[in-house]
Amino acid sequence: MLTVRYFAGAREAAGVASEQLEVGGPTPVAALRRALAASRPGLAPVLSRCALLVAGSRATDDTVVPDGALVDVLPPFAGG
Amino acid sequence: MTDPVTTGAAGARTLPPLVAPGPELSPDDLARYARHLSLPGVGVEGQRRLAAARVLVVGAGGLGSPALLYLAAAGVGTLGIVDDDIVDASNLQRQVVHGVGDVGRPKTASARETLAGVNPETQVVEHRERLGSANARELLAGYDLVLDGSDNFATRYLVSDAAELAGVPVVWGGLYRFQGQVATFWAAPTGGVPGVTYRDVFPDPPPPALAPDCATGGVLGALCGTIGSVMATEAIKLITGAGRTLLGRLAVYDALDLTWRHLTVGPDPSRAPVTTLPDDAAYATFCGLPPAQPADAQASDAQAEVDAGPGRPASGTVTPRELAGLRDGAAEGDGPFVLDVREDWEVAIACLVGAHVVPSGDFLRGDVAAATARVTGLAAGRTVHVLCKSGVRSARVAAVLRDAGLDARSVAGGIVAWTRDVDPTLRTY
């Protein structure tokens, strides 16, 4: 079970601020991205540009997300 | 929904004061800063630290405006402002350091004048130039910390890298529509605290086609005050050592929902430390932009050039001058077909006579087939010249129309470039 939190535009696209996700054990980030995009179609285009942070650290596609981890989905924006 | 607590070890981010105290305060200063002097963690000593502090603010725009005003009012000794932009009427909705009388003036000059009225004791240094790879290290060298209120991804990576090289903290803020993000980044903080930089959190910029587009996105003016004020607060805390900074956290603010949420952010152990600054072209390429970006281009304008770099139009685009030539050479009533995909309110500000107005949303959402069929009918076999403000929306619509079999070309740089190159009498926004 993972806790996924969506921030800013990712929250709008997901429609929820956070959710619990059953992934059945440690999951590579690439697979997690696919699972998130599949479960929430509106999220897919936003997700591709979002940073994924696992327990606060940058996660690459190869990073394996341990069971029980907190995953934050954060879109960058540069406006100032 | 309540977020899990992410504060980590409370108090772990307390940092020693960044700046040594300046000289004793004069009686006038004691009176002016009285409300600071009784604050625990600031006090007389903290006020002397503020007076000795040198803060560089990148961008005198939405975030820079409130941050500069509060830092000057707070008695920061030296404020440097890097900006090569001119005040535009469309800035005034949020860039509160500028006024109606400043439209057309350099932002640095306008800001300096306003700040002198707020606090003549603050020395304001105008850096009327665009922050680039060539000047970044020299500019940052003279300052204790940097506030990043710039408006494009390339500059944000550059600020992060230059600050890492200079060893100074970056108070960083970003805005989009009703939402803001703010954080304090520092590659190698004093006090044995783990460092984290912008690159650790955002290793890759979004592709330009997916980057939030300011022209269509917009930004709530008062949101700039919220985030810019937090940036000033963070700067004051770093300078004086008061409280716990945002280092190690990133705060996300939603003005519509009126919520603040926090993420824990940490260093990326796989990231190589910054040891040198790549040139401007490398930053542009990294952010998916053509290297030879015009000095005065906004981020959104630069995105517009993705299909057609300046001076070398790719297929699928037409320059404003080329379109003007087609219009001038045409017989009465037989001009080129122009499809203006801006919103009605934009057309009301500046319009191209004879253009057919169909907002871009009709081609990108909803009944796309109907909108495309309508344009097919109107064009009657002619080339469709698609126009928007800066060329981003028009490029997307032209691609949709080409997919539908039409000969569609995006007007590179949009009405902004048209105004600049063909008809300077049009109003800008």
Short mmCIF file of C-alpha atoms in Angstrom, two decimals:
data_model
loop_
_atom_site.label_atom_id
_atom_site.label_comp_id
_atom_site.label_asym_id
_atom_site.label_seq_id
_atom_site.Cartn_x
_atom_site.Cartn_y
_atom_site.Cartn_z
CA MET A 1 0.00 0.00 0.00
CA LEU A 2 1.35 3.42 -1.01
CA THR A 3 0.16 6.88 -0.11
CA VAL A 4 0.20 9.13 -3.19
CA ARG A 5 -0.25 12.88 -2.74
CA TYR A 6 -1.03 15.16 -5.65
CA PHE A 7 0.00 18.82 -5.61
CA ALA A 8 -1.11 21.90 -7.56
CA GLY A 9 -2.10 21.01 -11.15
CA ALA A 10 -1.66 17.30 -10.44
CA ARG A 11 -4.27 17.59 -7.72
CA GLU A 12 -6.68 19.27 -10.13
CA ALA A 13 -6.07 16.60 -12.75
CA ALA A 14 -6.37 13.71 -10.30
CA GLY A 15 -9.47 15.14 -8.64
CA VAL A 16 -8.17 14.15 -5.21
CA ALA A 17 -5.45 15.52 -2.91
CA SER A 18 -4.18 12.09 -1.97
CA GLU A 19 -5.05 8.42 -2.20
CA GLN A 20 -4.02 5.04 -0.92
CA LEU A 21 -2.85 2.74 -3.68
CA GLU A 22 -2.55 -1.04 -3.45
CA VAL A 23 0.46 -2.05 -5.53
CA GLY A 24 1.24 -5.49 -4.11
CA GLY A 25 4.79 -4.90 -2.96
CA PRO A 26 7.80 -2.88 -4.07
CA THR A 27 7.13 -1.17 -7.40
CA PRO A 28 9.45 0.56 -9.88
CA VAL A 29 8.55 4.19 -10.49
CA ALA A 30 7.99 3.58 -14.21
CA ALA A 31 5.34 0.98 -13.37
CA LEU A 32 3.81 3.27 -10.76
CA ARG A 33 3.55 6.08 -13.31
CA ARG A 34 1.77 3.73 -15.72
CA ALA A 35 -0.59 2.56 -12.98
CA LEU A 36 -1.44 6.11 -11.93
CA ALA A 37 -2.04 7.23 -15.52
CA ALA A 38 -4.23 4.22 -16.19
CA SER A 39 -6.34 4.64 -13.05
CA ARG A 40 -6.93 8.36 -13.63
CA PRO A 41 -6.96 9.21 -17.36
CA GLY A 42 -7.19 12.96 -16.72
CA LEU A 43 -3.93 12.76 -14.86
CA ALA A 44 -1.89 11.19 -17.65
CA PRO A 45 -0.83 14.35 -19.55
CA VAL A 46 0.04 16.20 -16.34
CA LEU A 47 1.84 13.25 -14.81
CA SER A 48 4.37 13.09 -17.62
CA ARG A 49 5.84 16.44 -16.62
CA CYS A 50 5.61 15.97 -12.84
CA ALA A 51 8.45 15.26 -10.47
CA LEU A 52 7.86 12.16 -8.36
CA LEU A 53 9.36 12.30 -4.89
CA VAL A 54 9.55 9.14 -2.82
CA ALA A 55 9.89 9.96 0.86
CA GLY A 56 11.14 13.38 -0.20
CA SER A 57 13.80 12.24 -2.63
CA ARG A 58 13.79 12.49 -6.38
CA ALA A 59 12.77 9.21 -7.99
CA THR A 60 13.89 8.07 -11.42
CA ASP A 61 12.00 5.51 -13.46
CA ASP A 62 14.27 2.80 -12.07
CA THR A 63 13.70 3.72 -8.43
CA VAL A 64 11.85 0.98 -6.62
CA VAL A 65 9.17 2.37 -4.35
CA PRO A 66 9.01 0.36 -1.12
CA ASP A 67 5.69 -0.76 0.26
CA GLY A 68 4.21 1.82 2.60
CA ALA A 69 6.11 4.75 1.03
CA LEU A 70 4.84 8.29 0.64
CA VAL A 71 4.93 9.40 -3.00
CA ASP A 72 4.47 13.08 -3.87
CA VAL A 73 3.48 14.14 -7.38
CA LEU A 74 4.51 17.72 -8.08
CA PRO A 75 4.26 19.64 -11.36
CA PRO A 76 6.88 22.31 -11.98
CA PHE A 77 5.85 25.83 -12.88
CA ALA A 78 8.12 28.72 -13.56
CA GLY A 79 5.82 31.74 -13.45
CA GLY A 80 7.00 34.64 -11.37
CA MET B 1 -8.16 15.32 3.59
CA THR B 2 -5.31 15.66 6.05
CA ASP B 3 -1.80 15.19 4.82
CA PRO B 4 0.59 13.05 6.78
CA VAL B 5 2.95 15.03 8.94
CA THR B 6 6.07 15.72 6.93
CA THR B 7 7.94 18.12 9.11
CA GLY B 8 10.65 15.57 9.93
CA ALA B 9 12.82 16.33 12.92
CA ALA B 10 11.39 19.60 14.17
CA GLY B 11 14.08 22.19 14.68
CA ALA B 12 16.61 20.33 12.56
CA ARG B 13 16.47 23.10 9.96
CA THR B 14 17.41 25.90 12.32
CA LEU B 15 20.32 27.64 10.70
CA PRO B 16 22.87 30.04 12.14
CA PRO B 17 22.41 33.67 11.03
CA LEU B 18 23.66 34.20 7.50
CA VAL B 19 24.89 37.76 7.96
CA ALA B 20 27.08 39.34 10.67
CA PRO B 21 25.54 42.36 12.42
CA GLY B 22 26.26 45.80 10.98
CA PRO B 23 27.01 48.93 13.03
CA GLU B 24 24.96 50.11 15.99
CA LEU B 25 21.51 51.42 15.05
CA SER B 26 20.89 55.16 15.18
CA PRO B 27 18.04 56.54 17.30
CA ASP B 28 16.07 57.12 14.08
CA ASP B 29 16.59 53.48 13.12
CA LEU B 30 15.58 52.29 16.57
CA ALA B 31 12.32 54.19 16.15
CA ARG B 32 11.73 53.02 12.60
CA TYR B 33 12.29 49.35 13.32
CA ALA B 34 10.72 49.32 16.80
CA ARG B 35 8.23 46.59 15.88
CA HIS B 36 11.08 44.33 14.85
CA LEU B 37 13.22 45.12 17.89
CA SER B 38 10.83 43.54 20.33
CA LEU B 39 10.53 40.34 18.29
CA PRO B 40 12.28 37.31 19.76
CA GLY B 41 14.83 36.06 17.23
CA VAL B 42 15.12 39.41 15.48
CA GLY B 43 15.68 42.18 18.02
CA VAL B 44 18.38 44.81 17.78
CA GLU B 45 21.00 42.32 16.70
CA GLY B 46 18.77 40.87 13.96
CA GLN B 47 17.99 44.36 12.73
CA ARG B 48 21.71 45.08 12.49
CA ARG B 49 22.11 41.86 10.50
CA LEU B 50 19.36 43.01 8.12
CA ALA B 51 21.08 46.38 7.70
CA ALA B 52 24.29 44.60 6.72
CA ALA B 53 22.57 42.10 4.39
CA ARG B 54 22.92 42.08 0.62
CA VAL B 55 20.05 40.37 -1.21
CA LEU B 56 19.84 39.81 -4.96
CA VAL B 57 16.33 39.62 -6.41
CA VAL B 58 16.06 38.02 -9.85
CA GLY B 59 13.05 39.55 -11.60
CA ALA B 60 11.16 42.68 -10.51
CA GLY B 61 7.88 41.03 -11.50
CA GLY B 62 5.00 39.39 -9.69
CA LEU B 63 7.13 37.79 -6.96
CA GLY B 64 9.96 40.29 -6.94
CA SER B 65 7.62 43.26 -6.41
CA PRO B 66 6.19 42.32 -3.00
CA ALA B 67 9.45 40.73 -1.87
CA LEU B 68 11.39 43.90 -2.69
CA LEU B 69 8.86 46.12 -0.94
CA TYR B 70 8.93 44.06 2.26
CA LEU B 71 12.71 43.64 2.27
CA ALA B 72 13.23 47.39 1.82
CA ALA B 73 10.66 48.17 4.51
CA ALA B 74 12.39 45.65 6.79
CA GLY B 75 15.66 47.54 6.47
CA VAL B 76 17.73 45.22 4.31
CA GLY B 77 20.87 47.21 3.57
CA THR B 78 21.42 46.35 -0.09
CA LEU B 79 18.92 45.09 -2.64
CA GLY B 80 20.18 44.14 -6.08
CA ILE B 81 17.59 43.80 -8.84
CA VAL B 82 18.30 41.84 -12.03
CA ASP B 83 15.80 42.52 -14.79
CA ASP B 84 16.11 43.67 -18.38
CA ASP B 85 12.39 44.08 -18.91
CA ILE B 86 10.25 47.18 -19.40
CA VAL B 87 7.07 47.82 -17.41
CA ASP B 88 4.01 46.90 -19.47
CA ALA B 89 0.42 47.86 -18.66
CA SER B 90 -0.43 44.16 -18.27
CA ASN B 91 2.11 43.89 -15.42
CA LEU B 92 0.26 46.30 -13.14
CA GLN B 93 -2.40 43.78 -12.07
CA ARG B 94 0.24 42.03 -9.92
CA GLN B 95 3.61 43.76 -10.03
CA VAL B 96 2.90 46.20 -7.23
CA VAL B 97 6.30 47.86 -7.13
CA HIS B 98 5.42 49.55 -10.45
CA GLY B 99 2.71 52.11 -11.15
CA VAL B 100 0.81 53.51 -14.10
CA GLY B 101 3.42 56.23 -14.58
CA ASP B 102 6.13 53.57 -14.95
CA VAL B 103 4.73 51.93 -18.08
CA GLY B 104 7.49 51.93 -20.68
CA ARG B 105 10.28 52.43 -18.13
CA PRO B 106 12.89 49.82 -17.18
CA LYS B 107 11.61 47.71 -14.29
CA THR B 108 14.84 48.17 -12.35
CA ALA B 109 14.52 51.97 -12.47
CA SER B 110 10.85 51.91 -11.57
CA ALA B 111 11.49 49.56 -8.64
CA ARG B 112 14.44 51.57 -7.37
CA GLU B 113 12.36 54.72 -7.29
CA THR B 114 9.49 53.05 -5.44
CA LEU B 115 11.85 51.45 -2.92
CA ALA B 116 13.61 54.77 -2.30
CA GLY B 117 10.25 56.12 -1.22
CA VAL B 118 9.71 53.18 1.13
CA ASN B 119 13.17 53.25 2.68
CA PRO B 120 15.85 55.68 1.51
CA GLU B 121 18.38 53.88 3.72
CA THR B 122 18.25 50.78 1.54
CA GLN B 123 20.81 50.87 -1.24
CA VAL B 124 19.20 49.60 -4.43
CA VAL B 125 21.55 48.32 -7.15
CA GLU B 126 20.09 48.15 -10.63
CA HIS B 127 21.35 45.28 -12.77
CA ARG B 128 19.51 46.21 -15.94
CA GLU B 129 20.48 43.05 -17.80
CA ARG B 130 19.21 39.58 -18.36
CA LEU B 131 20.72 37.00 -16.03
CA GLY B 132 22.83 34.73 -18.21
CA SER B 133 25.62 32.24 -17.93
CA ALA B 134 28.21 34.95 -18.61
CA ASN B 135 27.17 37.36 -15.85
CA ALA B 136 25.54 35.08 -13.25
CA ARG B 137 28.63 34.22 -11.20
CA GLU B 138 29.81 37.80 -11.03
CA LEU B 139 26.35 39.07 -10.10
CA LEU B 140 25.80 36.53 -7.34
CA ALA B 141 29.28 37.01 -5.90
CA GLY B 142 28.29 40.32 -4.35
CA TYR B 143 25.30 39.00 -2.41
CA ASP B 144 24.52 36.92 0.67
CA LEU B 145 21.46 35.26 -0.81
CA VAL B 146 19.29 35.21 -3.92
CA LEU B 147 15.54 35.43 -4.38
CA ASP B 148 14.43 33.75 -7.58
CA GLY B 149 11.30 35.38 -8.94
CA SER B 150 12.13 34.81 -12.60
CA ASP B 151 9.57 33.68 -15.15
CA ASN B 152 11.15 30.84 -17.10
CA PHE B 153 12.71 27.45 -16.51
CA ALA B 154 16.10 28.19 -18.06
CA THR B 155 16.72 31.08 -15.66
CA ARG B 156 15.63 28.99 -12.70
CA TYR B 157 18.17 26.26 -13.44
CA LEU B 158 20.80 28.92 -14.04
CA VAL B 159 20.06 30.63 -10.70
CA SER B 160 20.23 27.27 -8.93
CA ASP B 161 23.56 26.36 -10.50
CA ALA B 162 25.16 29.78 -10.01
CA ALA B 163 24.03 29.82 -6.37
CA GLU B 164 25.45 26.34 -5.83
CA LEU B 165 28.79 27.54 -7.20
CA ALA B 166 28.67 30.71 -5.10
CA GLY B 167 27.61 28.78 -2.01
CA VAL B 168 24.62 31.03 -1.32
CA PRO B 169 21.03 30.05 -0.52
CA VAL B 170 18.18 30.58 -2.98
CA VAL B 171 14.70 31.51 -1.85
CA TRP B 172 12.62 30.26 -4.72
CA GLY B 173 9.00 30.87 -5.65
CA GLY B 174 6.85 29.85 -8.60
CA LEU B 175 3.32 30.74 -9.68
CA TYR B 176 0.65 29.40 -11.96
CA ARG B 177 -2.93 30.64 -12.04
CA PHE B 178 -4.17 30.31 -8.42
CA GLN B 179 -1.28 28.23 -7.12
CA GLY B 180 2.14 28.97 -5.77
CA GLN B 181 5.19 27.01 -4.69
CA VAL B 182 7.91 28.32 -2.42
CA ALA B 183 11.07 26.78 -0.99
CA THR B 184 14.51 27.60 0.30
CA PHE B 185 17.29 25.80 -1.54
CA TRP B 186 20.93 25.66 -0.52
CA ALA B 187 23.46 23.21 -1.87
CA ALA B 188 25.79 23.28 1.14
CA PRO B 189 24.18 25.00 4.11
CA THR B 190 26.11 26.09 7.16
CA GLY B 191 25.39 24.34 10.42
CA GLY B 192 25.74 20.78 9.14
CA VAL B 193 22.22 20.67 7.70
CA PRO B 194 21.74 18.57 4.55
CA GLY B 195 21.52 20.66 1.39
CA VAL B 196 18.93 20.52 -1.34
CA THR B 197 18.71 22.44 -4.61
CA TYR B 198 16.10 23.11 -7.27
CA ARG B 199 17.77 20.48 -9.44
CA ASP B 200 17.31 17.86 -6.72
CA VAL B 201 13.55 18.40 -6.77
CA PHE B 202 13.00 19.23 -10.44
CA PRO B 203 15.71 17.34 -12.35
CA ASP B 204 14.04 17.93 -15.71
CA PRO B 205 12.10 20.90 -17.09
CA PRO B 206 8.79 20.07 -18.78
CA PRO B 207 8.89 19.98 -22.58
CA PRO B 208 7.89 23.43 -23.89
CA ALA B 209 4.72 22.06 -25.46
CA LEU B 210 3.59 20.86 -22.02
CA ALA B 211 4.94 23.77 -19.99
CA PRO B 212 2.22 25.88 -18.42
CA ASP B 213 1.50 28.68 -20.86
CA CYS B 214 1.19 32.07 -19.17
CA ALA B 215 -0.71 33.59 -22.07
CA THR B 216 -3.61 31.21 -21.66
CA GLY B 217 -2.99 30.32 -18.02
CA GLY B 218 -3.00 33.68 -16.29
CA VAL B 219 -2.11 34.39 -12.68
CA LEU B 220 -4.04 35.85 -9.76
CA GLY B 221 -2.40 39.14 -8.81
CA ALA B 222 -2.88 38.84 -5.06
CA LEU B 223 -1.29 35.36 -5.15
CA CYS B 224 2.00 37.10 -5.95
CA GLY B 225 1.69 38.98 -2.67
CA THR B 226 1.19 35.76 -0.72
CA ILE B 227 4.15 33.90 -2.21
CA GLY B 228 6.39 36.97 -2.54
CA SER B 229 5.76 37.81 1.10
CA VAL B 230 6.78 34.28 2.15
CA MET B 231 9.95 34.69 0.09
CA ALA B 232 10.75 37.92 1.98
CA THR B 233 9.99 36.13 5.26
CA GLU B 234 12.38 33.32 4.39
CA ALA B 235 15.09 35.84 3.48
CA ILE B 236 14.68 37.62 6.81
CA LYS B 237 14.82 34.31 8.69
CA LEU B 238 17.98 33.26 6.85
CA ILE B 239 19.66 36.62 7.52
CA THR B 240 18.76 36.75 11.21
CA GLY B 241 18.75 33.04 12.02
CA ALA B 242 15.20 33.30 13.38
CA GLY B 243 12.90 30.29 13.31
CA ARG B 244 12.95 27.31 11.01
CA THR B 245 13.32 27.98 7.31
CA LEU B 246 11.75 26.04 4.46
CA LEU B 247 15.09 24.36 3.71
CA GLY B 248 14.21 20.68 3.27
CA ARG B 249 10.57 21.45 2.63
CA LEU B 250 8.58 22.83 -0.27
CA ALA B 251 5.31 24.65 0.43
CA VAL B 252 2.44 24.55 -2.05
CA TYR B 253 -0.31 27.15 -1.77
CA ASP B 254 -3.73 26.95 -3.38
CA ALA B 255 -5.52 30.29 -3.32
CA LEU B 256 -8.88 28.90 -4.49
CA ASP B 257 -8.92 26.19 -1.85
CA LEU B 258 -7.03 28.42 0.61
CA THR B 259 -4.75 25.61 1.71
CA TRP B 260 -1.04 25.27 2.37
CA ARG B 261 0.54 21.84 1.96
CA HIS B 262 4.14 20.84 2.51
CA LEU B 263 6.43 18.28 0.94
CA THR B 264 9.69 17.05 2.33
CA VAL B 265 12.48 17.54 -0.20
CA GLY B 266 15.98 16.17 0.07
CA PRO B 267 19.21 15.91 -1.87
CA ASP B 268 19.44 13.54 -4.80
CA PRO B 269 22.52 11.41 -4.08
CA SER B 270 22.82 10.49 -7.76
CA ARG B 271 23.12 14.12 -8.86
CA ALA B 272 26.61 15.32 -9.73
CA PRO B 273 27.52 18.58 -7.97
CA VAL B 274 27.58 21.69 -10.14
CA THR B 275 31.19 22.56 -10.86
CA THR B 276 30.83 24.88 -13.83
CA LEU B 277 28.13 26.89 -15.57
CA PRO B 278 27.20 25.71 -19.05
CA ASP B 279 26.56 28.49 -21.57
CA ASP B 280 23.13 30.01 -22.24
CA ALA B 281 22.62 27.80 -25.30
CA ALA B 282 23.03 24.72 -23.13
CA TYR B 283 20.36 25.95 -20.71
CA ALA B 284 18.03 26.72 -23.61
CA THR B 285 18.60 23.30 -25.15
CA PHE B 286 18.07 21.63 -21.76
CA CYS B 287 14.71 23.40 -21.54
CA GLY B 288 13.81 22.48 -25.13
CA LEU B 289 14.22 25.98 -26.52
CA PRO B 290 16.21 27.17 -29.52
CA PRO B 291 19.55 28.55 -28.34
CA ALA B 292 19.39 32.01 -29.91
CA GLN B 293 16.53 33.32 -27.82
CA PRO B 294 15.93 37.04 -28.33
CA ALA B 295 17.00 39.02 -25.28
CA ASP B 296 13.57 40.54 -24.81
CA ALA B 297 11.59 37.34 -25.27
CA GLN B 298 9.29 36.19 -22.51
CA ALA B 299 9.28 32.51 -21.65
CA SER B 300 6.03 32.05 -23.52
CA ASP B 301 7.41 33.83 -26.56
CA ALA B 302 10.45 31.62 -26.51
CA GLN B 303 8.22 28.56 -26.48
CA ALA B 304 6.55 29.95 -29.54
CA GLU B 305 9.83 29.68 -31.39
CA VAL B 306 10.07 25.94 -30.92
CA ASP B 307 8.82 25.23 -34.40
CA ALA B 308 10.64 28.13 -35.92
CA GLY B 309 13.83 29.44 -34.44
CA PRO B 310 14.34 33.16 -34.88
CA GLY B 311 15.26 33.94 -38.44
CA ARG B 312 14.89 30.39 -39.67
CA PRO B 313 11.20 29.58 -40.03
CA ALA B 314 10.49 25.89 -40.26
CA SER B 315 7.78 24.45 -42.41
CA GLY B 316 4.42 24.98 -40.80
CA THR B 317 5.12 28.57 -39.80
CA VAL B 318 5.04 31.96 -41.42
CA THR B 319 6.71 35.10 -40.09
CA PRO B 320 4.65 38.24 -39.48
CA ARG B 321 6.57 40.06 -42.23
CA GLU B 322 5.84 37.26 -44.70
CA LEU B 323 2.15 37.39 -43.81
CA ALA B 324 2.17 41.18 -44.14
CA GLY B 325 3.71 40.79 -47.59
CA LEU B 326 0.94 38.41 -48.63
CA ARG B 327 -1.69 40.86 -47.37
CA ASP B 328 -0.09 43.85 -49.09
CA GLY B 329 0.27 42.00 -52.38
CA ALA B 330 -3.31 40.73 -52.50
CA ALA B 331 -6.13 42.30 -54.45
CA GLU B 332 -9.02 43.85 -52.52
CA GLY B 333 -11.09 41.08 -50.88
CA ASP B 334 -8.60 38.39 -51.89
CA GLY B 335 -6.16 38.50 -48.97
CA PRO B 336 -4.65 35.52 -47.21
CA PHE B 337 -6.93 33.64 -44.81
CA VAL B 338 -6.03 34.41 -41.18
CA LEU B 339 -7.51 32.41 -38.30
CA ASP B 340 -7.14 34.24 -34.99
CA VAL B 341 -7.38 31.62 -32.20
CA ARG B 342 -7.19 34.06 -29.30
CA GLU B 343 -10.02 34.72 -26.84
CA ASP B 344 -12.50 37.52 -27.55
CA TRP B 345 -11.04 39.75 -24.82
CA GLU B 346 -7.62 39.48 -26.41
CA VAL B 347 -8.97 40.41 -29.81
CA ALA B 348 -10.64 43.43 -28.19
CA ILE B 349 -7.19 44.64 -27.09
CA ALA B 350 -5.42 44.18 -30.42
CA CYS B 351 -7.01 42.83 -33.56
CA LEU B 352 -5.82 41.95 -37.02
CA VAL B 353 -8.38 43.33 -39.44
CA GLY B 354 -10.05 40.67 -41.58
CA ALA B 355 -9.06 37.70 -39.41
CA HIS B 356 -11.64 35.06 -38.50
CA VAL B 357 -11.78 34.58 -34.74
CA VAL B 358 -12.24 31.05 -33.37
CA PRO B 359 -10.73 30.52 -29.88
CA SER B 360 -8.11 27.78 -29.64
CA GLY B 361 -10.19 25.78 -27.19
CA ASP B 362 -12.57 24.87 -30.01
CA PHE B 363 -9.75 22.98 -31.72
CA LEU B 364 -8.16 21.45 -28.67
CA ARG B 365 -11.22 20.46 -26.63
CA GLY B 366 -14.86 19.71 -27.34
CA ASP B 367 -16.17 19.17 -30.84
CA VAL B 368 -12.87 19.41 -32.70
CA ALA B 369 -14.33 17.95 -35.89
CA ALA B 370 -17.00 20.65 -36.12
CA ALA B 371 -14.50 23.47 -35.60
CA THR B 372 -12.13 21.98 -38.16
CA ALA B 373 -14.95 21.52 -40.68
CA ARG B 374 -15.96 25.15 -40.21
CA VAL B 375 -12.45 26.36 -40.92
CA THR B 376 -12.21 24.06 -43.93
CA GLY B 377 -15.30 25.77 -45.31
CA LEU B 378 -14.11 29.29 -44.57
CA ALA B 379 -10.64 28.67 -46.00
CA ALA B 380 -12.05 27.28 -49.25
CA GLY B 381 -8.76 25.69 -50.23
CA ARG B 382 -6.57 28.59 -49.15
CA THR B 383 -3.64 28.35 -46.74
CA VAL B 384 -4.78 28.92 -43.13
CA HIS B 385 -2.53 31.38 -41.27
CA VAL B 386 -3.10 30.73 -37.57
CA LEU B 387 -2.49 33.61 -35.16
CA CYS B 388 -2.46 33.82 -31.37
CA LYS B 389 -0.64 36.02 -28.87
CA SER B 390 2.84 34.51 -28.88
CA GLY B 391 2.69 31.53 -31.22
CA VAL B 392 2.15 28.69 -28.74
CA ARG B 393 -1.58 28.18 -29.16
CA SER B 394 -1.42 28.83 -32.90
CA ALA B 395 1.23 26.14 -33.34
CA ARG B 396 -1.01 23.63 -31.59
CA VAL B 397 -4.06 24.58 -33.63
CA ALA B 398 -2.10 24.55 -36.89
CA ALA B 399 -0.96 21.01 -36.07
CA VAL B 400 -4.58 19.95 -35.54
CA LEU B 401 -5.62 21.52 -38.84
CA ARG B 402 -2.73 19.91 -40.70
CA ASP B 403 -3.79 16.55 -39.25
CA ALA B 404 -7.20 17.27 -40.79
CA GLY B 405 -5.58 17.76 -44.17
CA LEU B 406 -5.46 21.56 -44.36
CA ASP B 407 -2.44 23.65 -45.32
CA ALA B 408 -2.09 25.45 -41.98
CA ARG B 409 0.77 27.64 -40.82
CA SER B 410 1.33 29.20 -37.44
CA VAL B 411 2.28 32.88 -37.40
CA ALA B 412 5.62 32.76 -35.55
CA GLY B 413 5.64 34.94 -32.45
CA GLY B 414 1.94 35.74 -32.77
CA ILE B 415 0.41 39.19 -32.44
CA VAL B 416 3.35 40.17 -30.21
CA ALA B 417 5.74 39.68 -33.12
CA TRP B 418 3.25 41.23 -35.56
CA THR B 419 3.08 44.33 -33.37
CA ARG B 420 6.85 44.48 -33.11
CA ASP B 421 7.65 43.82 -36.78
CA VAL B 422 4.65 45.04 -38.76
CA ASP B 423 2.22 47.27 -36.89
CA PRO B 424 3.62 49.02 -33.80
CA THR B 425 0.36 50.95 -33.37
CA LEU B 426 -1.35 47.89 -31.89
CA ARG B 427 -1.78 47.75 -28.13
CA THR B 428 0.32 45.17 -26.27
CA TYR B 429 -0.84 43.02 -23.37
#
